[in-house]
């Protein structure tokens, strides 16, 4: 009797495994379709999590803490976006005010400015003329495509932020359930996922915050130098060079120094043209940046924010190689693959080859 029932039980288990495999394929297809926004949502989650934990401790609500932390992240992004839009609008206004641009536009527009309609019937006829013109039709199609692209981007952005919010609210509950029902409490998989969580927090929050802090501080320092600079010796594009200083922090050894040398060369050329005796100023700039600012970055900023869990060289390659390989979201996917790969080699691979790496203390959440 039991011999006949065993194959039936096995067939049921195989059927359920096939169902699970089919669901996994479907879910993998969905994740692949939204991979960029998925990793962006994951990045947003790790960027907001330390803030969310602290806010939650103050307000006493995980949901409110998650919402406020995302708001604190979203507001600066929206502010920067508004500033860029205002600058772009100002440049458009300047462009349209240029007489040469007006003459060029007048050659391409099917209706000249002096014959613009003033009556409703004339407006209707003018619109019909514009819509019949091939160039105007192409413009309408392009504008329609732009509207669709912007709408899709905003929708995907909303989904990514919603994913980050869901993880901020439910991450601990999901982690407890997953360990209790899927991988176990003290297994190799649990240890690996725990250190991956710590690694992603280090890269996504620590290294990213380090770059932004250095960007801001460098921009402020460059503007302070310009404030006290001798006449004619000013650092150009201080904000742009501040951004470059933060990004070059990822390059080991000579990263920020490349930006300093460029600024020194610019200031030296200006000094030679004005008065060679002013060469003391670019020399002073280089000494202060290398001896004081870089020392502060190495001693306080980088160890405190990003720690030393990963080599800066590996992090640099993750950020640099991700976008060319995967597009815009490669800047988020590259560090994710770095963490998964490096920690697999550190934690899992030694166990697979027979070298015990059982940790004496579990990695804890932030």
Coordinates of C-alpha atoms in Angstrom, one line a residue, residues 30-43 156 160 163 326-330 332-333:
X30 CA 9.3 41.0 -14.2
X31 CA 12.5 41.9 -12.3
X32 CA 14.5 41.9 -15.6
X33 CA 12.0 44.3 -17.2
X34 CA 12.3 46.7 -14.3
X35 CA 15.9 45.8 -13.3
X36 CA 17.1 49.4 -13.5
X37 CA 14.4 50.8 -11.3
X38 CA 14.6 47.8 -8.9
X39 CA 18.3 48.4 -8.2
X40 CA 17.5 52.2 -7.9
X41 CA 14.8 51.4 -5.3
X42 CA 17.3 49.1 -3.5
X43 CA 19.9 51.9 -3.5
X156 CA 8.9 54.0 -12.7
X160 CA 11.2 52.5 -7.1
X163 CA 9.7 49.7 -3.2
X326 CA 24.4 48.1 -18.2
X327 CA 23.4 51.7 -19.0
X328 CA 22.3 54.4 -16.6
X329 CA 21.4 51.9 -13.8
X330 CA 24.9 50.4 -14.0
X332 CA 23.7 51.1 -8.9
X333 CA 24.0 47.5 -10.3

